[in-house]
Amino acid sequence: MDELLQEEDLRNWRRTHYSKEIALSIGGDGEVIIMGWVASIRDHGNIQFIILRDMYGEIQITVKKRECSDSLFHLAKEVKEHSSIGVRGKVRPQEKVPNGAEIVPIEIRVFSMARKAAPFLVQSRMSTVGLDTRLDLRAVDLRRNYLGSIFRIRQTVLNSVRLFLSEQKFIEVNTPKMIATATEGGAALFPIFYYDREAFLAQSPQLYKEQLTMAFESVFEIGPIFRAEPSRTNRHLSEAISIDVERAFVDYNDIMSLLERMILKIVDTLKEKNQDDLEYLQLQLPSMELPFSKYNYSDIIDRLQKAGERIQWGDDISPQIMKSILLHEHLNGFYFIIDWPTSTKPFYIKPSAADNRICESFDLMCEGLEVSSGSTRINHKDQLVERMAKQGLKPEAFDYHLRVFDYGVPPHAGFGLGLERLIMALTKVENIRDVTLYPRDIDRLAP
Ligand code: AMO
């Protein structure tokens, strides 16, 4: 490194403003301290423009040869993109830049000099390189404005979910992630060593959240779920974040109503709090009309068969097929598919009293993407044991769960909502890895 360029410690410097707040301090004659990283540099001979980026935006640092010391000008010439810096300086109005102000530096401290050029541009909205190159250096990739907007949107989604559910008298819980048995069908489990036994990473907090309705009535959890997904798709992760909700003394209709009101609240909050991000992403969030449309599984199969699709009652409905029939209806946004065949759903879901071949279940879709599924649950031990046996599961393995059914499990219902799927639906991002900080899939376990 250039010997005139010394990396410095933070010492007594603390940020006084974020980039976005700088314009507000015009007129004051005090100094400001801003911190961030060098997003880009423009060299105009006797003037250097450094664009400093922080979490909330960008600000121009204008370094003119005749306005500063030689050492400061030298530093401005040599500092590299991505370096982490702090700037102490004065604010000056500047019409030519978006936020109407620039900084005239008095002192610049390079906290950490970038040693390599990044293999991609952080400025560009769309990436110029492949996803794998970006994921290999994800912390740097995340400096892109585009991803900043996505993850600020994620933050608002999480906040509004917590606020909404707390207002509805839900208690936030955390359940074990190292567990003894599967809940969502046997195949997609990750086995782990648990002392001298085999255990698994939890596919879902399903049985725990159901049990907790016995004491707390309404619970929710926001936490990781683990699925050993063998296929490479744009919508599956091996580790995803699920918003799990469970409530006593309600059925799946009440839960669908709760879920759609929660989505409405999220969308309204985003429109209010994330205008800049929505504008940057050129996103128009759908206007929501409640209730969301409900399509009956059997009706969809009928329609598909009439349209010549080779599909049987009992088959899953692929996103492509769903999209193709919905195109004709110009249906945009969220809708439910309800009353799935009992055989296609996990053992804990309550079969319909009128016809036990179908069960009180729903998937919430956004266009072709499944974002959530939920149901009324079985709350009687005998029926649960019977359903386990029908699905080839050993009731003895669930003894820890079945024993609580001797003590008054209330009627209850709930849903699991994939956080990344919801962000994809809201932001129209096509690959789930882009809305995940450090995605895990069949090929990737690092970083
Ligand atoms: P399900 O298995 O349908 O239901 O999962 C619920 C929601 O979680 C999300 N999801 C995933 N997201 C990313 N990658 C994955 N591999 C992945 N798997 C699931 C989806 C899905 O709709 N226990 C039930 C929920 C309940 O009934 O309460 C369950 O796990 O958005």
mmCIF file of C-alpha atoms and ligand atoms in Angstrom, residues 184 203-204 206 209 225 227 229 235-238 240 242 244-246 348 370-375 377 414-418 420-421 432, ligand 1:
data_model
loop_
_atom_site.group_PDB
_atom_site.id
_atom_site.type_symbol
_atom_site.label_atom_id
_atom_site.label_comp_id
_atom_site.label_asym_id
_atom_site.label_seq_id
_atom_site.Cartn_x
_atom_site.Cartn_y
_atom_site.Cartn_z
ATOM 1 C CA GLU A 184 -43.760 -32.861 6.870
ATOM 2 C CA GLN A 203 -38.565 -29.133 8.976
ATOM 3 C CA SER A 204 -41.207 -27.080 10.751
ATOM 4 C CA GLN A 206 -45.496 -27.807 13.572
ATOM 5 C CA LYS A 209 -46.683 -24.768 17.949
ATOM 6 C CA ILE A 225 -36.877 -24.519 8.818
ATOM 7 C CA ARG A 227 -35.479 -29.141 4.195
ATOM 8 C CA GLU A 229 -34.457 -30.441 -1.036
ATOM 9 C CA ARG A 235 -37.977 -21.320 -5.097
ATOM 10 C CA HIS A 236 -36.458 -23.883 -2.717
ATOM 11 C CA LEU A 237 -33.812 -23.422 -0.044
ATOM 12 C CA SER A 238 -32.365 -26.029 2.311
ATOM 13 C CA ALA A 240 -35.553 -21.023 4.933
ATOM 14 C CA SER A 242 -40.807 -19.540 8.231
ATOM 15 C CA ASP A 244 -45.449 -19.974 11.784
ATOM 16 C CA VAL A 245 -48.784 -19.133 13.343
ATOM 17 C CA GLU A 246 -51.110 -21.303 15.435
ATOM 18 C CA TYR A 348 -51.957 -33.631 11.447
ATOM 19 C CA GLU A 370 -46.913 -20.930 -3.093
ATOM 20 C CA VAL A 371 -46.194 -18.589 -0.203
ATOM 21 C CA SER A 372 -48.011 -20.288 2.653
ATOM 22 C CA SER A 373 -49.963 -23.354 3.623
ATOM 23 C CA GLY A 374 -52.196 -23.990 6.573
ATOM 24 C CA SER A 375 -55.121 -25.963 7.909
ATOM 25 C CA ARG A 377 -55.570 -29.564 12.783
ATOM 26 C CA GLY A 414 -52.606 -22.324 11.770
ATOM 27 C CA PHE A 415 -50.284 -21.669 8.867
ATOM 28 C CA GLY A 416 -46.636 -21.577 7.859
ATOM 29 C CA LEU A 417 -45.575 -18.696 5.608
ATOM 30 C CA GLY A 418 -42.204 -18.775 3.863
ATOM 31 C CA GLU A 420 -38.343 -15.593 1.412
ATOM 32 C CA ARG A 421 -41.289 -16.682 -0.752
ATOM 33 C CA ILE A 432 -35.101 -17.085 -3.922
HETATM 34 P P1 AMO B 1 -45.166 -26.324 4.078
HETATM 35 O O1 AMO B 1 -44.279 -27.510 3.998
HETATM 36 O O2 AMO B 1 -46.136 -26.099 2.952
HETATM 37 O O3 AMO B 1 -46.071 -26.398 5.403
HETATM 38 O O4 AMO B 1 -44.296 -25.027 4.282
HETATM 39 C C1 AMO B 1 -44.885 -23.782 4.558
HETATM 40 C C2 AMO B 1 -44.309 -22.704 3.684
HETATM 41 O O5 AMO B 1 -42.903 -22.632 3.892
HETATM 42 C C3 AMO B 1 -42.266 -22.280 2.685
HETATM 43 N N1 AMO B 1 -41.295 -23.319 2.330
HETATM 44 C C4 AMO B 1 -40.107 -23.095 1.753
HETATM 45 N N2 AMO B 1 -39.499 -21.953 1.364
HETATM 46 C C5 AMO B 1 -38.282 -22.057 0.796
HETATM 47 N N3 AMO B 1 -37.633 -23.215 0.593
HETATM 48 C C6 AMO B 1 -38.197 -24.387 0.974
HETATM 49 N N4 AMO B 1 -37.532 -25.533 0.786
HETATM 50 C C7 AMO B 1 -39.491 -24.360 1.579
HETATM 51 N N5 AMO B 1 -40.326 -25.289 2.059
HETATM 52 C C8 AMO B 1 -41.414 -24.641 2.509
HETATM 53 C C9 AMO B 1 -43.348 -22.149 1.636
HETATM 54 C C10 AMO B 1 -44.467 -22.965 2.206
HETATM 55 O O6 AMO B 1 -45.726 -22.524 1.756
HETATM 56 N N6 AMO B 1 -46.191 -27.193 8.904
HETATM 57 C C11 AMO B 1 -46.715 -26.677 7.669
HETATM 58 C C12 AMO B 1 -47.310 -25.284 7.842
HETATM 59 C C13 AMO B 1 -48.586 -25.266 8.635
HETATM 60 O O7 AMO B 1 -49.509 -26.024 8.261
HETATM 61 O O8 AMO B 1 -48.669 -24.516 9.613
HETATM 62 C C14 AMO B 1 -45.610 -26.619 6.648
HETATM 63 O O9 AMO B 1 -44.454 -26.702 6.953
HETATM 64 O O10 AMO B 1 -43.713 -20.790 1.538
#
